[in-house]
Coordinates of C-alpha atoms in Angstrom, one line a residue:
Chain A
M116 CA 0.0 0.1 -0.2
K117 CA 3.0 2.4 0.7
R118 CA 4.4 1.8 -2.9
L119 CA 0.7 2.5 -4.0
S120 CA 0.5 5.5 -2.1
K121 CA 3.8 6.9 -3.4
I122 CA 2.7 6.2 -7.1
L123 CA -0.5 7.7 -6.6
G124 CA 1.1 11.0 -5.0
V125 CA 3.4 11.0 -7.7
L126 CA 0.4 11.1 -10.2
L127 CA -1.1 13.6 -8.7
A128 CA 1.6 15.9 -8.1
M129 CA 2.4 15.8 -11.7
T130 CA -1.0 16.7 -12.9
I131 CA -1.0 19.4 -10.4
M132 CA 2.1 20.8 -11.8
L133 CA 0.8 20.1 -15.3
C134 CA -2.3 21.9 -14.5
T135 CA -0.7 24.9 -12.5
S136 CA 1.8 25.1 -15.0
T137 CA -0.6 25.4 -17.9
A138 CA -3.0 27.8 -15.9
F139 CA -0.1 30.3 -15.4
A140 CA 1.2 29.9 -19.0
T141 CA -2.2 31.0 -20.4
E142 CA -2.8 33.9 -17.9
Y143 CA -2.5 37.3 -19.4
V144 CA -3.2 39.3 -16.2
F145 CA -1.2 38.3 -13.2
D146 CA -0.9 40.5 -10.2
E147 CA 1.8 39.3 -7.7
S148 CA 1.7 42.3 -5.4
N149 CA 1.3 41.9 -1.9
E150 CA -1.9 44.4 -1.9
Q151 CA -3.5 42.1 -4.9
Y152 CA -4.6 45.1 -6.7
I153 CA -6.5 43.2 -9.2
T154 CA -8.6 40.7 -7.6
A155 CA -8.9 37.0 -8.9
N156 CA -12.3 37.9 -10.4
E157 CA -11.2 40.8 -12.2
S158 CA -8.1 39.1 -13.5
N159 CA -10.3 36.5 -14.8
E160 CA -12.5 38.8 -16.6
L161 CA -9.4 40.5 -18.2
D162 CA -8.2 37.3 -19.1
A163 CA -11.1 37.0 -21.0
V164 CA -10.7 40.1 -22.9
A165 CA -7.2 39.6 -23.7
K166 CA -7.7 36.1 -24.7
N167 CA -10.4 37.4 -27.3
Y168 CA -7.8 39.2 -28.8
R169 CA -5.2 36.8 -28.8
D170 CA -7.5 34.1 -30.4
K171 CA -8.6 36.4 -33.2
Y172 CA -5.1 37.8 -33.9
G173 CA -2.8 35.9 -32.4
F174 CA -1.5 38.7 -30.5
G175 CA -0.8 38.2 -26.9
I176 CA -1.6 41.3 -24.5
Y177 CA 0.0 40.5 -21.0
Y178 CA 0.2 42.6 -17.9
Y179 CA 2.3 41.6 -14.8
Y180 CA 2.6 43.3 -11.4
S181 CA 5.0 42.6 -8.6
N182 CA 6.4 44.4 -5.8
Q183 CA 9.7 44.0 -7.1
V184 CA 11.4 41.4 -9.2
N185 CA 14.9 39.9 -9.3
G186 CA 17.6 41.8 -11.3
D187 CA 16.6 44.7 -13.7
L188 CA 13.1 44.7 -15.3
V189 CA 14.0 44.4 -18.9
S190 CA 16.1 40.9 -18.0
F191 CA 13.0 40.1 -16.1
C192 CA 10.6 40.7 -19.2
E193 CA 12.6 38.7 -21.4
D194 CA 12.6 35.9 -19.2
Y195 CA 9.1 36.1 -18.3
W196 CA 8.3 36.0 -22.1
Q197 CA 10.4 33.1 -22.5
K198 CA 8.7 31.3 -19.9
Y199 CA 5.0 32.1 -20.0
C200 CA 4.3 33.9 -23.4
K201 CA 6.3 31.9 -25.6
N202 CA 3.8 30.9 -27.8
D203 CA 3.3 34.3 -29.0
E204 CA 5.4 35.8 -31.7
N205 CA 3.5 39.1 -31.6
G206 CA 2.4 40.7 -28.3
I207 CA 3.3 43.4 -25.4
L208 CA 3.8 43.0 -21.9
L209 CA 3.4 45.5 -19.5
A210 CA 5.6 44.8 -16.4
L211 CA 5.2 47.0 -13.5
T212 CA 7.0 47.1 -9.9
D213 CA 6.4 49.6 -7.0
D214 CA 8.8 52.0 -8.6
S215 CA 9.2 51.2 -12.3
Y216 CA 7.6 49.8 -15.4
Y217 CA 8.6 48.3 -18.7
V218 CA 6.8 47.9 -22.0
Y219 CA 8.0 45.0 -23.6
L220 CA 7.2 44.7 -27.4
V221 CA 7.4 41.9 -29.5
G222 CA 7.0 41.4 -33.4
D223 CA 4.2 43.4 -34.8
A224 CA 3.8 45.2 -31.8
N225 CA 7.2 47.3 -32.8
N226 CA 5.4 48.5 -35.6
V227 CA 2.0 49.6 -34.2
L228 CA 2.6 50.6 -30.8
N229 CA 3.8 53.3 -28.9
E230 CA 5.3 52.7 -25.1
D231 CA 4.8 56.2 -24.1
A232 CA 1.0 56.1 -25.4
I233 CA 0.8 52.9 -23.6
W234 CA 2.0 54.2 -20.3
S235 CA -0.3 57.4 -20.7
T236 CA -3.3 55.1 -21.2
F237 CA -2.4 53.0 -18.5
S238 CA -1.4 55.9 -16.1
D239 CA -4.3 58.1 -16.9
P240 CA -5.2 59.6 -13.3
K241 CA -8.8 59.3 -14.1
W242 CA -8.6 55.7 -13.5
T243 CA -9.4 55.0 -9.8
Y244 CA -8.8 51.3 -9.7
Y245 CA -5.8 49.1 -11.3
Y246 CA -8.9 47.1 -13.0
D247 CA -9.8 50.2 -14.7
A248 CA -6.2 50.9 -16.0
V249 CA -5.4 47.4 -17.1
C250 CA -9.0 47.6 -19.0
A251 CA -8.2 50.7 -20.7
Y252 CA -4.8 49.3 -21.5
I253 CA -5.7 46.2 -22.9
E254 CA -8.6 48.0 -25.0
Y255 CA -6.1 50.3 -26.3
V256 CA -3.7 47.8 -27.5
G257 CA -6.5 45.4 -28.9
E258 CA -7.9 48.0 -30.9
A259 CA -4.5 49.3 -31.9
M260 CA -3.9 45.9 -33.4
A261 CA -7.3 45.1 -34.6
T262 CA -6.6 48.1 -36.8
Y263 CA -3.4 47.1 -38.1
Y264 CA -4.4 43.6 -38.7
D265 CA -7.5 43.9 -40.5
G266 CA -8.8 47.6 -40.5
N267 CA -11.6 47.1 -38.2
T268 CA -11.6 48.2 -34.6
V269 CA -12.7 45.7 -32.0
S270 CA -14.4 47.9 -30.0
T271 CA -14.9 51.5 -29.3
P272 CA -12.4 53.3 -27.0
T273 CA -14.3 55.5 -24.3
D274 CA -13.5 57.7 -21.4
E275 CA -15.0 55.2 -19.3
P276 CA -14.0 51.4 -19.4
Q277 CA -16.6 49.4 -21.1
P278 CA -18.2 46.5 -19.3
V279 CA -16.0 43.4 -19.8
D280 CA -17.9 40.7 -22.2
S281 CA -16.4 37.2 -20.3
T282 CA -18.5 35.1 -22.7
T283 CA -16.4 36.0 -25.8
P284 CA -13.7 33.5 -25.3
D285 CA -13.9 30.7 -27.9
N286 CA -16.1 28.4 -26.7
E287 CA -14.8 25.4 -29.0
D288 CA -11.3 26.0 -27.9
E289 CA -12.4 25.5 -24.2
G290 CA -14.2 22.5 -25.2
T291 CA -11.4 20.9 -26.8
N292 CA -9.4 21.7 -23.8
K293 CA -12.1 20.2 -21.5
L294 CA -12.3 17.0 -23.3
I295 CA -8.3 16.7 -23.5
Y296 CA -8.2 17.2 -19.4
I297 CA -11.2 14.7 -19.0
G298 CA -9.6 12.0 -21.5
G299 CA -6.1 12.7 -19.4
S300 CA -7.7 12.1 -16.2
V301 CA -9.5 9.0 -17.1
L302 CA -6.5 7.5 -18.6
L303 CA -4.2 8.5 -15.0
G304 CA -7.0 6.9 -13.5
V305 CA -6.9 3.5 -15.3
F306 CA -3.3 3.7 -15.1
A307 CA -3.3 4.3 -11.1
A308 CA -6.0 1.2 -11.3
F309 CA -3.5 -1.0 -13.4
I310 CA -0.5 0.0 -11.1
F311 CA -2.6 -1.1 -8.0
I312 CA -3.6 -4.5 -9.6
K313 CA 0.1 -5.2 -10.4
S314 CA 1.2 -4.1 -6.8
V315 CA -1.2 -6.2 -5.2
K316 CA -0.4 -9.3 -7.5
S317 CA 3.1 -8.9 -7.0
K318 CA 2.3 -8.8 -3.1
H319 CA 0.8 -12.1 -3.1
K320 CA 3.3 -14.0 -5.3
T321 CA 6.7 -14.3 -3.8
V322 CA 8.0 -17.5 -5.5
N323 CA 10.4 -16.2 -7.8
K324 CA 13.8 -17.7 -9.5
K325 CA 16.8 -16.2 -8.6
S326 CA 18.6 -14.5 -11.8
S327 CA 22.2 -13.9 -10.1
A328 CA 24.3 -15.3 -7.6
N329 CA 25.1 -12.1 -6.1
D330 CA 24.8 -13.3 -2.3
Y331 CA 27.4 -15.9 -2.7
V332 CA 30.2 -13.4 -4.2
I333 CA 33.2 -13.4 -1.9
P334 CA 33.6 -9.7 -0.8
G335 CA 36.5 -8.0 -2.2
S336 CA 37.3 -10.6 -4.7
L337 CA 36.3 -8.7 -7.8
N338 CA 39.4 -8.1 -9.7
I339 CA 39.6 -6.2 -13.0
T340 CA 42.5 -7.0 -15.3
Q341 CA 41.4 -5.3 -18.4
S342 CA 39.7 -2.3 -19.0
Y343 CA 38.9 -0.2 -22.1
E344 CA 36.6 2.3 -23.4
A345 CA 36.4 3.4 -27.3
F346 CA 34.8 6.4 -28.7
L347 CA 32.7 5.2 -31.8
Y348 CA 30.7 8.2 -33.0
K349 CA 28.5 10.8 -32.0
N350 CA 25.0 12.0 -33.1
V351 CA 23.7 16.0 -33.0
T352 CA 20.3 16.4 -33.1
K353 CA 18.5 20.0 -33.3
T354 CA 15.4 20.9 -32.7
E355 CA 14.2 24.4 -33.2
K356 CA 13.4 26.8 -30.3
Q357 CA 10.0 28.6 -30.4
Q358 CA 10.7 32.1 -30.0
N359 CA 10.3 35.5 -31.5
N360 CA 12.8 36.8 -34.1
N361 CA 11.7 40.5 -34.1
Q362 CA 11.6 41.2 -30.4
Q363 CA 12.8 44.4 -29.5
A364 CA 12.7 46.1 -26.2
K365 CA 11.6 49.4 -25.6
K366 CA 11.2 51.8 -22.7
Chain B
M107 CA 21.2 -56.1 10.3
S108 CA 18.7 -53.0 11.0
T109 CA 18.8 -50.1 8.0
L110 CA 17.1 -47.7 10.4
T111 CA 18.4 -45.6 12.9
E112 CA 16.6 -44.1 15.9
Y113 CA 18.2 -41.6 18.1
K114 CA 17.2 -43.1 21.8
C115 CA 17.3 -41.3 25.0
P116 CA 20.3 -42.8 27.1
N117 CA 17.9 -41.6 30.2
C118 CA 14.7 -43.1 29.6
G119 CA 14.8 -45.0 26.1
G120 CA 12.3 -42.6 24.4
A121 CA 13.1 -41.1 20.8
V122 CA 15.2 -38.0 21.0
E123 CA 15.0 -35.3 18.5
F124 CA 17.5 -32.5 17.6
N125 CA 16.3 -29.2 19.3
S126 CA 16.6 -26.2 17.2
T127 CA 16.5 -23.5 20.0
T128 CA 19.3 -25.4 22.1
Q129 CA 21.3 -27.2 19.4
T130 CA 21.4 -29.9 21.4
M131 CA 19.3 -33.8 21.0
K132 CA 16.3 -33.5 23.5
C133 CA 14.2 -36.2 24.6
P134 CA 10.4 -35.1 24.6
F135 CA 9.5 -37.6 27.1
C136 CA 11.8 -36.9 30.2
D137 CA 12.9 -33.3 28.8
S138 CA 16.8 -34.5 29.0
E139 CA 19.2 -33.1 26.7
F140 CA 22.5 -34.4 25.2
S141 CA 25.2 -33.2 22.8
V142 CA 24.9 -34.5 19.4
E143 CA 28.5 -36.6 19.7
A144 CA 27.0 -38.2 23.2
V145 CA 23.3 -39.4 21.5
E146 CA 25.5 -40.4 18.4
E147 CA 27.8 -42.7 20.8
A148 CA 25.0 -44.1 22.6
S149 CA 23.1 -44.6 19.5
K150 CA 26.4 -46.9 18.2
A151 CA 26.3 -48.8 21.3
E152 CA 22.5 -49.4 21.1
Q153 CA 22.7 -50.6 17.4
N154 CA 25.4 -53.2 18.3
I155 CA 23.2 -54.8 20.7
S156 CA 19.8 -54.3 18.7
D157 CA 21.5 -56.0 15.4
N158 CA 21.8 -58.9 17.4
E159 CA 18.3 -58.9 18.8
I160 CA 16.5 -57.7 15.6
S161 CA 18.4 -59.0 12.9
W162 CA 15.2 -60.7 11.7
N163 CA 13.9 -57.3 10.7
E164 CA 15.9 -57.1 7.7
P165 CA 14.4 -55.2 4.5
N166 CA 12.9 -57.4 2.0
A167 CA 15.2 -56.3 -1.0
D168 CA 13.4 -58.5 -3.5
W169 CA 10.2 -56.9 -2.6
G170 CA 11.4 -53.5 -3.7
N171 CA 11.7 -54.9 -7.1
E172 CA 8.0 -54.9 -7.4
Q173 CA 7.9 -51.2 -6.7
D174 CA 10.2 -49.0 -8.6
G175 CA 11.9 -46.5 -6.6
M176 CA 10.1 -47.6 -3.5
K177 CA 11.7 -49.1 -0.4
V178 CA 10.6 -50.9 2.6
Y179 CA 12.0 -50.6 6.2
Y180 CA 11.0 -51.9 9.5
C181 CA 10.7 -49.8 12.4
N182 CA 13.3 -50.5 15.3
S183 CA 10.9 -49.6 17.9
C184 CA 7.5 -51.1 16.9
G185 CA 8.4 -53.5 13.9
G186 CA 5.9 -51.3 11.9
E187 CA 6.5 -51.5 8.0
I188 CA 7.4 -48.2 6.4
I189 CA 7.4 -47.8 2.9
C190 CA 9.1 -44.7 1.2
D191 CA 10.9 -43.8 -1.9
E192 CA 14.6 -44.6 -2.2
T193 CA 15.7 -40.9 -1.7
T194 CA 14.2 -40.7 1.7
T195 CA 17.1 -40.7 4.4
A196 CA 14.8 -39.4 7.4
T197 CA 11.1 -39.9 8.3
K198 CA 8.7 -41.1 10.9
C199 CA 7.5 -44.2 11.7
P200 CA 3.6 -44.1 10.5
Y201 CA 2.6 -46.4 13.7
C202 CA 4.8 -45.2 16.5
D203 CA 5.6 -41.6 15.1
N204 CA 9.4 -42.5 15.9
Q205 CA 12.0 -40.5 14.1
V206 CA 13.9 -42.8 12.0
T207 CA 16.9 -42.5 9.8
M208 CA 17.9 -44.7 6.8
K209 CA 21.3 -46.0 7.6
G210 CA 23.5 -46.4 4.2
A211 CA 21.5 -43.7 2.6
F212 CA 24.4 -41.5 3.9
T213 CA 27.5 -43.6 2.9
G214 CA 29.7 -42.9 -0.1
D215 CA 28.8 -40.5 -2.6
F216 CA 25.5 -39.6 -0.7
R217 CA 27.0 -38.5 2.4
P218 CA 26.5 -34.8 2.8
D219 CA 29.8 -32.7 3.4
L220 CA 28.0 -30.0 5.5
I221 CA 24.6 -29.4 7.3
I222 CA 22.8 -26.2 8.2
P223 CA 21.0 -27.6 11.5
F224 CA 17.6 -25.9 12.1
K225 CA 17.7 -22.5 14.0
L226 CA 13.8 -22.1 14.0
D227 CA 11.1 -24.9 15.5
K228 CA 7.8 -25.6 14.0
K229 CA 6.0 -23.0 16.4
A230 CA 8.3 -20.2 14.5
A231 CA 7.2 -21.6 11.3
K232 CA 3.7 -21.6 12.1
D233 CA 4.0 -17.8 13.6
A234 CA 5.8 -16.8 10.4
Y235 CA 2.9 -18.2 8.3
K236 CA 0.1 -16.2 10.2
K237 CA 2.2 -13.2 9.8
F238 CA 2.8 -14.0 6.2
V239 CA -1.2 -14.2 5.5
S240 CA -1.9 -11.4 7.9
G241 CA -2.2 -7.8 6.5
K242 CA -3.2 -8.9 3.2
P243 CA -6.8 -7.5 2.4
F244 CA -7.2 -9.1 -0.8
L245 CA -6.7 -12.8 0.3
P246 CA -10.0 -14.8 -0.3
K247 CA -11.9 -14.7 3.1
D248 CA -12.6 -18.2 2.8
F249 CA -8.8 -18.8 2.7
T250 CA -7.9 -16.8 5.8
S251 CA -11.1 -18.1 7.8
N252 CA -11.2 -21.7 6.8
N253 CA -7.7 -22.2 6.4
H254 CA -6.0 -24.9 7.9
I255 CA -2.4 -26.2 7.5
D256 CA -2.7 -29.6 6.3
E257 CA 0.7 -30.3 7.5
I258 CA 4.1 -28.6 8.6
K259 CA 7.2 -30.4 8.4
G260 CA 10.8 -29.7 8.7
V261 CA 12.7 -31.0 6.0
Y262 CA 16.5 -31.0 5.1
V263 CA 16.7 -30.2 1.5
P264 CA 19.9 -31.4 -0.5
E265 CA 21.9 -29.1 -2.2
W266 CA 25.0 -28.8 -4.3
L267 CA 27.2 -25.8 -3.3
F268 CA 29.1 -24.5 -5.7
D269 CA 32.7 -22.7 -5.3
C270 CA 34.5 -21.1 -7.9
T271 CA 36.5 -18.3 -9.6
A272 CA 34.9 -17.0 -12.8
D273 CA 37.1 -15.2 -15.3
A274 CA 34.5 -13.2 -17.3
S275 CA 34.9 -10.3 -20.2
A276 CA 32.1 -8.3 -21.1
M277 CA 31.4 -5.5 -24.0
F278 CA 29.0 -2.7 -23.2
E279 CA 27.7 0.1 -25.8
A280 CA 27.6 3.0 -23.5
T281 CA 26.3 6.6 -24.2
Q282 CA 26.9 9.9 -23.3
V283 CA 24.5 12.9 -23.6
R284 CA 25.2 16.4 -23.6
R285 CA 22.6 19.1 -24.2
W286 CA 23.1 22.7 -25.0
S287 CA 21.0 25.8 -26.5
D288 CA 21.8 28.8 -28.7
N289 CA 19.1 31.3 -29.7
Q290 CA 17.6 29.3 -32.1
Y291 CA 18.1 25.7 -31.3
N292 CA 18.3 23.2 -28.8
Y293 CA 21.0 20.8 -29.3
T294 CA 21.3 17.0 -28.1
E295 CA 24.8 15.2 -28.5
T296 CA 25.2 11.6 -28.2
S297 CA 28.5 10.2 -28.1
H298 CA 28.5 6.4 -28.5
Y299 CA 31.4 4.2 -26.9
N300 CA 32.3 0.6 -26.9
V301 CA 33.4 -0.3 -23.2
M302 CA 35.0 -3.5 -22.4
R303 CA 35.9 -5.1 -19.0
A304 CA 37.7 -8.1 -18.1
G305 CA 38.4 -9.7 -14.7
S306 CA 37.9 -12.5 -11.8
L307 CA 35.3 -13.0 -9.4
A308 CA 35.1 -15.5 -6.7
F309 CA 32.0 -17.2 -5.3
S310 CA 31.3 -19.3 -2.4
G311 CA 28.4 -21.7 -1.6
I312 CA 26.2 -20.8 -4.6
P313 CA 23.1 -23.5 -3.7
V314 CA 21.8 -25.5 -6.7
D315 CA 18.5 -27.8 -5.5
G316 CA 19.6 -31.5 -5.8
S317 CA 15.9 -33.1 -5.3
T318 CA 13.2 -33.2 -7.7
K319 CA 10.9 -33.4 -4.8
M320 CA 11.3 -30.0 -4.2
D321 CA 10.6 -26.9 -6.4
D322 CA 13.6 -25.0 -7.6
D323 CA 12.2 -21.6 -7.6
L324 CA 10.8 -22.3 -3.7
M325 CA 13.9 -23.0 -2.6
E326 CA 15.7 -20.1 -4.8
S327 CA 13.3 -17.7 -3.2
I328 CA 13.9 -18.8 0.7
E329 CA 17.7 -18.0 -0.3
P330 CA 20.4 -16.9 1.2
F331 CA 21.4 -19.5 3.9
N332 CA 24.4 -18.5 5.7
L333 CA 27.0 -21.2 5.6
N334 CA 29.0 -19.7 8.6
D335 CA 26.3 -21.7 10.6
A336 CA 27.0 -25.1 8.6
V337 CA 28.6 -27.9 10.5
D338 CA 29.9 -31.0 9.3
F339 CA 27.5 -33.5 8.9
K340 CA 26.3 -36.1 11.5
T341 CA 23.1 -38.0 11.0
A342 CA 21.6 -36.9 14.6
Y343 CA 20.8 -33.7 13.2
L344 CA 18.0 -35.3 11.3
A345 CA 16.5 -36.8 14.2
G346 CA 12.8 -35.0 14.4
Y347 CA 13.3 -34.1 10.7
L348 CA 12.3 -35.4 7.1
S349 CA 15.3 -35.7 5.1
D350 CA 15.9 -36.7 1.3
K351 CA 19.2 -37.7 -0.4
Y352 CA 19.7 -36.0 -3.8
D353 CA 18.3 -37.3 -6.8
V354 CA 19.9 -34.5 -9.2
G355 CA 23.5 -35.1 -9.8
I356 CA 25.9 -32.6 -10.1
E357 CA 26.2 -32.6 -13.9
Q358 CA 22.6 -31.9 -14.0
S359 CA 22.9 -29.1 -11.6
T360 CA 25.9 -27.4 -13.0
P361 CA 24.2 -25.5 -15.8
R362 CA 21.9 -23.5 -13.6
A363 CA 25.0 -22.6 -11.4
N364 CA 26.7 -21.3 -14.3
E365 CA 23.7 -19.3 -15.4
R366 CA 23.8 -17.7 -12.1
I367 CA 27.8 -17.0 -11.7
K368 CA 27.4 -15.7 -15.5
A369 CA 24.7 -13.4 -14.5
S370 CA 26.7 -12.0 -11.4
A371 CA 30.0 -11.5 -13.1
V372 CA 28.3 -9.5 -16.0
D373 CA 26.7 -7.3 -13.3
A374 CA 29.7 -6.7 -11.5
M375 CA 31.7 -5.6 -14.7
R376 CA 28.7 -3.6 -15.5
K377 CA 28.9 -1.7 -12.3
T378 CA 32.4 -0.8 -13.1
V379 CA 31.2 1.1 -16.1
Q380 CA 30.4 4.7 -14.5
G381 CA 29.9 8.0 -16.0
Y382 CA 27.6 7.0 -18.8
N383 CA 24.1 8.1 -19.3
S384 CA 23.2 4.3 -20.7
V385 CA 25.2 1.0 -20.6
M386 CA 23.9 -1.7 -22.5
E387 CA 25.6 -5.1 -22.6
K388 CA 26.7 -6.5 -26.2
S389 CA 28.6 -9.7 -25.5
S390 CA 30.1 -11.6 -22.8
G391 CA 31.6 -14.7 -21.7
I392 CA 33.0 -16.5 -18.8
N393 CA 35.6 -19.3 -17.9
V394 CA 35.0 -21.0 -14.3
Y395 CA 37.7 -22.7 -12.8
N396 CA 39.1 -23.8 -9.1
G397 CA 35.6 -25.2 -8.9
T398 CA 34.7 -27.5 -6.3
V399 CA 31.4 -28.8 -5.4
K400 CA 29.8 -29.6 -1.9
Y401 CA 27.1 -31.6 -0.7
A402 CA 24.6 -30.1 1.8
L403 CA 21.6 -30.3 3.5
Y404 CA 19.7 -27.3 4.2
P405 CA 17.0 -26.8 6.6
V406 CA 13.3 -25.8 5.1
W407 CA 10.0 -25.6 7.0
L408 CA 7.2 -26.8 4.3
L409 CA 3.7 -26.0 5.2
N410 CA 0.8 -27.5 3.0
T411 CA -2.7 -26.2 2.7
T412 CA -5.6 -27.0 0.1
Y413 CA -7.6 -24.1 -1.1
N414 CA -10.6 -25.0 -3.4
G415 CA -8.8 -28.4 -4.4
E416 CA -5.8 -27.1 -5.2
K417 CA -2.5 -27.9 -2.9
K418 CA -0.5 -24.8 -1.9
T419 CA 3.1 -24.8 -0.4
F420 CA 4.9 -22.5 1.5
A421 CA 8.4 -22.7 2.5
M422 CA 10.2 -20.9 5.1
N423 CA 14.0 -20.8 5.5
G424 CA 14.8 -22.8 8.4
Q425 CA 17.8 -20.7 9.5
T426 CA 16.5 -17.2 8.5
G427 CA 12.8 -17.5 8.8
K428 CA 12.4 -15.8 5.5
M429 CA 8.8 -17.4 4.2
V430 CA 7.6 -17.6 0.7
G431 CA 4.8 -18.9 -1.1
D432 CA 2.1 -17.8 -3.7
L433 CA -1.2 -16.7 -2.1
P434 CA -4.5 -16.6 -3.8
I435 CA -6.4 -13.5 -4.5
N436 CA -10.0 -12.3 -4.1
K437 CA -10.2 -11.0 -7.9
G438 CA -13.5 -9.8 -7.7
K439 CA -12.6 -7.6 -4.5
L440 CA -9.3 -6.7 -6.2
Y441 CA -11.0 -5.5 -9.6
S442 CA -13.5 -3.8 -7.5
V443 CA -11.2 -1.7 -5.2
A444 CA -9.1 -1.1 -8.5
A445 CA -11.8 0.3 -10.2
A446 CA -12.9 2.6 -7.2
I447 CA -9.3 3.8 -7.4
G448 CA -9.5 4.6 -11.0
V449 CA -12.8 6.3 -10.8
G450 CA -11.5 8.4 -7.6
V451 CA -8.2 9.3 -9.3
T452 CA -10.3 10.5 -12.5
A453 CA -12.8 12.3 -10.3
V454 CA -9.9 14.2 -8.3
L455 CA -7.8 15.0 -11.5
G456 CA -10.9 15.8 -13.3
A457 CA -11.9 18.4 -10.5
L458 CA -8.4 19.8 -10.2
S459 CA -8.2 20.5 -13.9
Y460 CA -11.7 22.0 -13.9
F461 CA -10.8 24.7 -11.1
L462 CA -7.1 25.3 -12.0
L463 CA -8.1 25.6 -15.8
F464 CA -11.5 26.9 -16.3

């Protein structure tokens, strides 16, 4: 039972890690500040808007806030983009700490967006709450990129932030994801049951042929008389990294 | 001349048995204890007298010809007829329950060099069996509740012990893997090597079952036995136990010993190949020399039980107490619990996925 518990524990841990890493990777608005300026519900709503743009144009709009980051903010943005936004060849990351900010532009964003305009939009004194400011930032960027990609605006910017339509995410994608995770859960369940059966059966069968005579080796009797190691050949395989060729960073 | 030996108590004349706890010969009737040597001396003196008194008790050698592989003996105590196969060397009289040893079964080539006397008694075997079947929730209920051990017997099993030195050489294919990245690509470099090792390794006392009656896998499963406890063979150690002489010769046993020696030698060579990500054996060979073979008797408690008309045998190492045996499984219960686990894991993971992702 101990062995089984260990296996189940590992399975559970792997699934949680998989789920959390996937969840983190698809998060567009992430507030890691101690104050939690943006609540979880607000974050979900803003994520839905950002996801809408990304699904439609393949353009990621990201927001990140932390009280402080390790190292300089530029390097942090580069790392963050690699780790959590790596599927996007075009996008923007607005990263903030308590005393600095950085606008990180990738791909087409460099041709369309202006970091000063973005900061002005975000830091407009009329926004009382961070939620309003982030909402304005996402919509400003989204509208600009929509205009760039198809000449149409996605939404009309107003002085006040528009109510967020959280029903806009692509339902088909979500349905597919659900099916994948349900299927994965079922497979892991079957695997756990299989491991359990094997474990019980092995405990009940203790008569086994010995494969070696290791118990009867005279200690210290091993004497290696010849030894050589010859290099034969080597293979090098390379796989392309998913990354953005045109990324540039501006502040 | 009698062909049976009974070790009788010099004090009361009852049949003495080897006591695994005190490692002496003990009389179950008057509780007297004697050294193995003292009982043997007394037995020799007794037999000299007995030979003259009961010479009419000679086994009928011709009778055995009608039953291939069987032998008939007559009990020195009660005169009862003991029929057993020709490999039996120690047994009990079915009439008076006296322990008897077949004289002559241990002469010449049949005399064992060593014996490991029993260290654990019948009670220890029963306790070990109870412990062995406890804490196993998937044993069928009728196996645990109605389980009666049909028979418990202490048996000295004939074993061939192989001592040797093995020269071994082995060729391995090994790989080293190096990974690195640049701005565009992830690289994996796999370097392949031929690795050769040759050397020698000494073995002492590799046992191979010398009895066809005993299941080879069962004997190997209760290994290892500690040869440090082995003593020179004396028939007195057999008193109170069953025993067979070998019916599988050295030549027939050698291939099994070689098989185990080769596996261990190659494994030892393999362990010296270090610093690689993978090592696979390509070829290997061994040359065994300085080989000697000893004949020994190993102590085993055999517990027989019957379940659903099928005989099940459990074995316990009479020296170390290691118990083995294949237990039945309540398949309905096993599959039900497995299904419940499968459904539970699916539900928990599904719920986690839902709450974390959607």
